[in-house]
Amino acid sequence: MSGESEVIHGDCLTELRGLKDRFALVYLDPPFFTNTTQRAVTRDGRNEYSYEDSWPSMESYLEYMKARLEAVLNVVTENASIVYHCDRRTSHHARLLLETLLGVDSFRSEIVWTYKRWSNSKKGLMPAHQTLFWFTVGDDYIFNQRFEGYSPTTNVDQLLQMRTRDSRNKSVYAYGDNGSVIPNGAKKGVPVSDVWDIPYLNPKAKERVGYPTQKPVALLSRVVEMFSNPEDYVLDPFCGSGTTLVATQLHGRTGVGIDLNQDAVALCRSRLQNPVITQSKVLEVGRESYRRSDDAWESYLIGLDVTPVHRNSSIDAVLENGHHGLPVLFRVQRPGESISALSISMAEAVEKKQAAAGFIVRNRNQRAAQGRLFNEVLCDRVYVVDSVGCQVHAALAALN
Ligand SMILES: C[S@@+](CC[C@H](N)C(=O)[O-])C[C@H]1O[C@@H](n2cnc3c(N)ncnc32)[C@H](O)[C@@H]1O
């Protein structure tokens, strides 16, 4: 079990001196050098929050950050990760500063957090990303690999077929002695890269608490999960509304947050009493928008862990873990499609992909017009199963 989160009011420079804990992960989201007062109002319009982000010069800003980063380095474990969040205004300076304090070899990644924006009032390219520098103190750092879904343009062979190297060391699909494909067993997805496509909080997002420059829990969840382990101590010395602490609470870590702003500390404490997270459904919607328009098929496979297959007319999805290392294919019958035609194309797909089995889900709407039966299936590894709707329809018909 994780310990209770702690929120401290004060300048992190001085407050860090009093901390006894050693942190495996420090996430810093300081003011970005916008040279304005950052303001926002709560969704009900009742409260306004603000913090100061005005500086006499870039030098004074960097001095301020340097002193606080040095203080952070006194409270970390020997293999800690430091994740420093900034944007185009200071990213070039921030990386140099971190390299000066930690050493060039401590640099691990420049993570680009990208999100969709729809309007740009200024002349020029619309900024649509921020930067998170990931540095580590030692070499034995924590890194928990995470996987994302396949891109809609991934073709089915990439999902199912083993790869090998040819004589020129080029990656190619592997084939057996008789020219048959070799299945590659279960696949987890694509390892997360250094470009993170995570939606910014929209004005109506449930988790929005009205704090200026509040970050999404989905972003902090990924940071916390990838760079720390359960029960680790995680520090956010510029915690604002406490997004990091919500994420640490969610993932069983112990969070400590510090903020100069008394209102932020109060907000953060109340947020931890009742954490609200906007479901990352939007992430899915982003991906979904590339899919075929007839995606109603997915509802027929509810209850199965499947990976959707795109751009393949014979297969809608594959079973995530396959069956004894072999792929299992699915295709849902669409309006106007005949089971026998689907059986033929599924039989070919099963053969070609060396699949353990192919399932066609018969849609109840088709049953009467179809009139074809299960035993007309053409290949012994192709099965026709009735959808729930189809079964209910048949049961009701039998009642008459
Ligand atoms: C970019 S905001 C953090 C937003 C936060 N990540 C969130 O999701 O709500 C930066 C915060 O740093 C705080 N801050 C600025 N200087 C500070 C300092 N020396 N010590 C602690 N907090 C500081 C500001 O009050 C502000 O809340």
XYZ file of C-alpha atoms and ligand atoms in Angstrom:
427
model
C 0.000 0.000 0.000
C 1.153 3.511 -0.704
C 1.468 6.042 2.100
C -0.622 9.190 2.415
C 0.210 12.003 0.010
C 1.634 15.128 1.601
C 1.145 18.680 0.333
C 3.469 21.367 1.654
C 2.985 25.121 1.374
C 6.115 27.151 0.643
C 9.034 27.748 -1.687
C 10.428 24.376 -2.686
C 13.949 25.755 -2.267
C 13.501 25.979 1.496
C 10.895 23.245 2.001
C 13.072 20.589 0.327
C 15.684 21.060 3.070
C 13.236 19.707 5.614
C 12.361 16.516 3.718
C 13.567 13.191 5.057
C 12.264 11.017 2.213
C 14.297 9.927 -0.778
C 12.454 10.177 -4.083
C 12.711 7.691 -6.955
C 10.965 10.120 -9.296
C 10.782 13.905 -9.373
C 8.462 15.583 -11.852
C 8.905 19.356 -12.178
C 6.349 21.552 -13.921
C 7.593 25.048 -13.039
C 6.357 28.346 -14.498
C 7.278 28.352 -18.212
C 8.689 31.905 -18.491
C 5.511 33.232 -20.112
C 6.041 36.654 -18.492
C 2.393 36.963 -17.516
C 0.265 36.223 -14.501
C -1.297 32.836 -15.231
C -5.020 32.895 -14.440
C -7.948 30.495 -14.745
C -11.456 30.142 -13.348
C -13.250 27.078 -12.073
C -15.883 25.413 -14.266
C -18.710 26.951 -12.231
C -17.074 30.374 -12.626
C -17.003 30.935 -8.841
C -13.266 30.864 -8.127
C -10.255 32.268 -9.863
C -6.755 30.877 -9.376
C -3.527 32.515 -10.457
C 0.227 32.313 -10.094
C 2.989 34.680 -11.116
C 5.183 33.865 -14.106
C 6.962 37.212 -14.717
C 10.733 37.528 -14.640
C 13.232 40.392 -14.978
C 15.288 38.346 -17.471
C 15.976 34.842 -18.766
C 19.146 34.795 -16.632
C 17.213 35.429 -13.435
C 14.690 32.713 -14.384
C 17.465 30.199 -15.033
C 19.203 31.093 -11.761
C 15.910 30.525 -9.929
C 15.468 27.120 -11.572
C 19.097 26.102 -11.053
C 18.935 26.690 -7.304
C 15.728 24.647 -7.016
C 17.021 21.808 -9.180
C 20.118 21.615 -6.968
C 17.880 21.354 -3.914
C 15.893 18.576 -5.632
C 19.083 16.590 -6.262
C 19.703 16.442 -2.495
C 16.539 14.427 -1.889
C 16.645 11.779 -4.632
C 17.622 8.103 -4.619
C 20.846 7.096 -6.331
C 18.986 5.915 -9.450
C 16.206 8.485 -9.525
C 14.479 9.841 -12.616
C 14.045 13.583 -13.061
C 11.308 14.613 -15.487
C 11.396 18.327 -16.303
C 8.405 19.839 -18.102
C 8.838 22.983 -20.226
C 7.950 24.401 -23.620
C 9.586 26.129 -26.577
C 10.311 29.262 -24.528
C 12.964 27.607 -22.360
C 13.483 24.020 -23.544
C 16.896 24.748 -25.078
C 18.112 26.379 -21.831
C 16.503 23.730 -19.627
C 18.286 20.859 -21.343
C 21.640 22.602 -20.992
C 20.941 23.351 -17.333
C 20.027 19.725 -16.644
C 23.108 18.504 -18.503
C 25.289 20.864 -16.492
C 23.857 19.634 -13.185
C 23.522 15.932 -13.969
C 26.024 15.299 -16.755
C 25.451 14.798 -20.474
C 25.256 11.010 -20.040
C 22.319 11.325 -17.674
C 20.059 12.445 -20.490
C 17.573 9.702 -21.433
C 14.851 11.213 -23.634
C 13.255 14.345 -24.904
C 9.569 13.470 -24.685
C 7.292 15.459 -26.958
C 3.812 15.755 -25.480
C 1.598 16.553 -28.435
C -2.096 17.427 -28.475
C -4.649 18.751 -30.914
C -5.438 22.447 -31.035
C -7.933 23.943 -33.389
C -7.216 27.617 -33.702
C -4.272 29.932 -33.899
C -4.735 33.645 -33.679
C -1.073 34.407 -34.397
C 0.814 34.376 -37.663
C 3.023 31.302 -37.903
C 2.929 27.650 -36.945
C 0.518 26.774 -34.159
C 2.358 25.377 -31.106
C 0.917 21.918 -30.414
C 3.479 20.299 -28.146
C 5.388 20.688 -24.902
C 8.631 19.025 -23.861
C 9.437 16.696 -20.972
C 13.144 16.034 -20.455
C 13.832 12.709 -18.817
C 17.180 12.506 -17.012
C 18.369 9.894 -14.531
C 20.819 10.189 -11.677
C 22.376 6.711 -12.047
C 22.307 3.980 -14.686
C 20.185 1.464 -12.791
C 17.033 3.533 -13.186
C 13.432 2.332 -13.245
C 11.856 1.984 -16.661
C 8.536 0.199 -17.014
C 7.859 -0.301 -20.700
C 4.326 0.511 -21.797
C 2.625 -0.432 -25.039
C 0.149 1.394 -27.234
C -2.375 0.068 -29.740
C -1.280 -0.489 -33.300
C -1.648 2.348 -35.745
C -4.654 2.023 -38.043
C -2.265 1.701 -40.958
C -0.588 -1.426 -39.528
C -1.379 -4.296 -41.832
C -2.376 -7.723 -40.621
C 0.932 -9.370 -41.603
C 2.802 -7.002 -39.310
C 0.555 -8.139 -36.464
C 0.656 -11.861 -37.107
C 3.767 -12.848 -38.976
C 7.217 -13.627 -37.577
C 10.050 -11.516 -38.930
C 13.656 -12.455 -39.605
C 16.762 -10.878 -41.203
C 17.815 -11.564 -44.793
C 21.406 -11.884 -46.073
C 21.684 -8.064 -46.161
C 20.436 -7.854 -42.550
C 17.147 -6.380 -43.734
C 14.050 -7.211 -41.694
C 11.726 -9.462 -43.772
C 8.775 -11.780 -43.087
C 9.804 -15.341 -42.178
C 8.510 -18.336 -44.173
C 8.620 -22.056 -43.354
C 10.252 -24.705 -45.598
C 7.088 -25.163 -47.626
C 6.665 -21.422 -48.122
C 4.064 -21.101 -45.364
C 4.062 -18.068 -43.081
C 5.312 -18.436 -39.477
C 3.000 -16.923 -36.860
C 4.688 -14.791 -34.223
C 2.349 -15.601 -31.322
C 0.907 -12.983 -29.012
C 1.819 -9.322 -29.487
C 1.494 -6.633 -26.870
C 1.254 -3.599 -29.122
C 3.802 -0.951 -30.007
C 6.256 0.190 -27.291
C 5.538 3.781 -26.253
C 7.860 6.155 -28.122
C 9.135 9.593 -27.139
C 6.113 11.254 -28.787
C 3.086 11.123 -26.491
C -0.235 11.967 -28.060
C -2.385 12.760 -25.027
C -5.295 15.214 -25.242
C -5.011 18.530 -23.419
C -7.834 19.084 -20.925
C -10.741 20.658 -22.739
C -12.665 23.444 -20.922
C -15.433 21.012 -19.927
C -13.236 18.077 -18.876
C -14.478 16.618 -15.582
C -11.036 16.633 -13.979
C -10.473 20.326 -14.731
C -10.339 22.151 -11.400
C -9.752 25.647 -12.763
C -6.052 25.903 -11.970
C -4.002 27.666 -14.657
C -1.812 25.355 -16.778
C -3.268 22.269 -15.071
C -1.905 19.116 -16.724
C -3.978 15.997 -17.543
C -3.885 13.038 -15.144
C -3.389 10.791 -18.214
C -0.023 12.480 -18.858
C 1.122 12.217 -15.245
C -0.149 8.649 -14.988
C 2.176 7.671 -17.780
C 5.144 9.473 -16.193
C 4.477 7.884 -12.799
C 3.897 4.391 -14.179
C 6.912 4.343 -16.503
C 9.531 5.920 -14.217
C 8.632 4.640 -10.742
C 7.476 1.446 -9.068
C 4.543 0.920 -6.691
C 5.366 2.153 -3.194
C 8.098 4.502 -4.431
C 8.168 8.112 -3.256
C 7.408 10.656 -5.969
C 8.048 14.397 -5.596
C 6.464 17.343 -7.414
C 8.097 20.559 -6.112
C 5.819 22.813 -8.258
C 2.652 20.800 -7.705
C -0.010 23.438 -8.524
C -3.419 21.761 -8.392
C -1.819 18.408 -7.548
C -2.163 16.446 -10.799
C 0.958 14.429 -10.003
C -0.384 13.517 -6.565
C -3.659 12.329 -8.085
C -1.613 10.094 -10.399
C 0.578 8.758 -7.566
C -2.537 7.983 -5.514
C -4.048 6.205 -8.503
C -0.955 4.045 -9.044
C -0.045 3.162 -5.464
C 2.963 5.472 -5.047
C 3.472 7.983 -2.245
C 3.361 11.567 -3.476
C 4.801 14.700 -1.926
C 3.884 18.061 -3.458
C 5.104 21.579 -2.705
C 3.662 24.882 -3.912
C 4.276 28.523 -3.174
C 0.634 29.354 -3.676
C -1.620 28.792 -0.643
C -4.721 28.479 -2.876
C -3.028 25.767 -4.938
C -2.165 23.829 -1.772
C -5.777 24.020 -0.543
C -7.086 23.001 -3.963
C -4.622 20.145 -4.169
C -5.630 18.833 -0.729
C -9.335 18.928 -1.569
C -8.685 17.333 -4.958
C -6.945 14.398 -3.271
C -10.037 13.835 -1.103
C -12.151 13.412 -4.218
C -9.980 12.751 -7.261
C -11.791 13.026 -10.597
C -10.222 11.630 -13.731
C -11.438 12.299 -17.243
C -11.506 8.897 -18.911
C -8.949 8.713 -21.672
C -11.718 7.755 -24.087
C -10.629 10.751 -26.125
C -7.389 8.912 -26.806
C -9.435 6.142 -28.338
C -11.613 8.531 -30.281
C -8.490 9.979 -31.866
C -7.468 6.598 -33.132
C -10.984 5.546 -34.009
C -11.370 8.430 -36.391
C -9.110 6.634 -38.848
C -11.095 3.467 -38.786
C -13.633 2.184 -41.236
C -17.108 3.616 -40.885
C -18.670 0.174 -40.358
C -17.027 -0.371 -36.986
C -20.242 -1.563 -35.327
C -18.652 -5.023 -35.575
C -16.670 -4.303 -32.398
C -19.788 -4.565 -30.248
C -20.222 -8.175 -31.411
C -16.841 -9.123 -29.929
C -17.374 -7.599 -26.484
C -15.963 -9.916 -23.831
C -13.017 -10.991 -25.986
C -9.563 -9.405 -25.769
C -9.026 -8.599 -29.410
C -6.761 -6.328 -31.429
C -8.574 -4.673 -34.343
C -7.161 -5.309 -37.805
C -7.389 -2.513 -40.343
C -7.470 -2.535 -44.094
C -8.271 -6.233 -44.385
C -11.613 -7.271 -45.801
C -11.504 -10.858 -44.421
C -10.517 -10.140 -40.819
C -11.904 -7.620 -38.329
C -9.748 -8.555 -35.335
C -7.332 -11.092 -33.876
C -7.401 -12.601 -30.395
C -4.754 -10.776 -28.330
C -3.026 -13.872 -26.962
C -3.829 -16.217 -29.846
C -4.216 -19.922 -29.135
C -1.076 -21.968 -28.354
C 0.984 -19.357 -30.160
C -1.195 -19.348 -33.286
C -3.452 -16.479 -34.382
C -7.213 -16.633 -33.959
C -9.138 -14.531 -36.482
C -12.570 -12.879 -36.295
C -14.931 -11.474 -38.880
C -18.415 -10.146 -38.132
C -21.054 -10.534 -40.810
C -22.246 -7.177 -42.234
C -25.642 -6.471 -43.779
C -25.830 -8.034 -47.222
C -22.890 -10.415 -46.738
C -23.399 -14.154 -47.108
C -21.966 -16.652 -44.654
C -20.678 -18.885 -47.441
C -18.724 -16.045 -49.082
C -17.311 -15.058 -45.685
C -16.435 -18.694 -45.000
C -14.436 -18.935 -48.198
C -12.453 -15.776 -47.515
C -11.975 -16.771 -43.865
C -10.761 -20.244 -44.891
C -8.188 -18.581 -47.153
C -7.124 -16.209 -44.384
C -6.794 -19.081 -41.870
C -4.602 -20.945 -44.326
C -2.512 -17.936 -45.278
C -1.960 -16.722 -41.717
C -1.458 -20.248 -40.319
C -4.216 -19.491 -37.826
C -5.520 -21.857 -35.150
C -9.076 -20.892 -36.085
C -11.221 -18.289 -37.773
C -14.592 -17.240 -36.361
C -17.396 -15.648 -38.295
C -20.002 -13.999 -36.095
C -23.405 -14.359 -37.685
C -25.460 -11.240 -37.227
C -29.092 -11.811 -36.307
C -30.317 -9.401 -38.947
C -28.995 -11.660 -41.609
C -30.410 -14.919 -40.393
C -33.755 -14.998 -42.189
C -32.446 -13.756 -45.506
C -29.390 -15.926 -45.203
C -31.017 -19.268 -44.579
C -27.628 -20.984 -44.512
C -26.568 -23.351 -41.799
C -23.530 -23.922 -39.667
C -22.547 -27.211 -41.358
C -22.062 -25.545 -44.728
C -18.751 -24.181 -43.474
C -15.953 -25.061 -45.842
C -12.861 -25.443 -43.719
C -12.434 -27.367 -40.468
C -10.772 -24.409 -38.747
C -13.524 -21.943 -39.645
C -16.417 -21.649 -37.212
C -19.650 -19.741 -37.526
C -20.964 -18.565 -34.178
C -24.203 -16.767 -33.594
C -24.176 -13.317 -32.056
C -26.187 -12.882 -28.835
C -28.821 -11.075 -30.880
C -28.999 -13.991 -33.248
C -29.409 -16.511 -30.408
C -32.111 -14.457 -28.692
C -33.921 -14.138 -31.999
C -33.806 -17.911 -32.510
C -34.950 -18.614 -28.937
C -37.908 -16.254 -29.355
C -38.812 -17.851 -32.665
C -38.797 -21.282 -30.963
C -41.298 -19.990 -28.379
C -43.988 -19.608 -31.057
C 2.895 25.110 -14.152
S 2.219 25.299 -12.559
C 2.013 23.614 -12.062
C 0.733 23.023 -12.562
C 0.510 21.613 -12.091
N 1.402 20.676 -12.728
C -0.930 21.173 -12.288
O -1.188 20.189 -13.060
O -1.814 21.789 -11.730
C 3.579 25.872 -11.668
C 3.391 26.024 -10.189
O 4.630 26.317 -9.582
C 4.358 27.089 -8.404
N 5.645 27.690 -7.989
C 6.350 28.674 -8.567
N 7.512 28.874 -7.897
C 7.523 27.981 -6.884
C 8.461 27.660 -5.863
N 9.610 28.329 -5.744
N 8.169 26.667 -4.998
C 7.004 25.987 -5.104
N 6.080 26.237 -6.040
C 6.353 27.213 -6.942
C 3.279 28.036 -8.858
O 2.558 28.530 -7.742
C 2.442 27.117 -9.742
O 1.386 26.553 -9.000
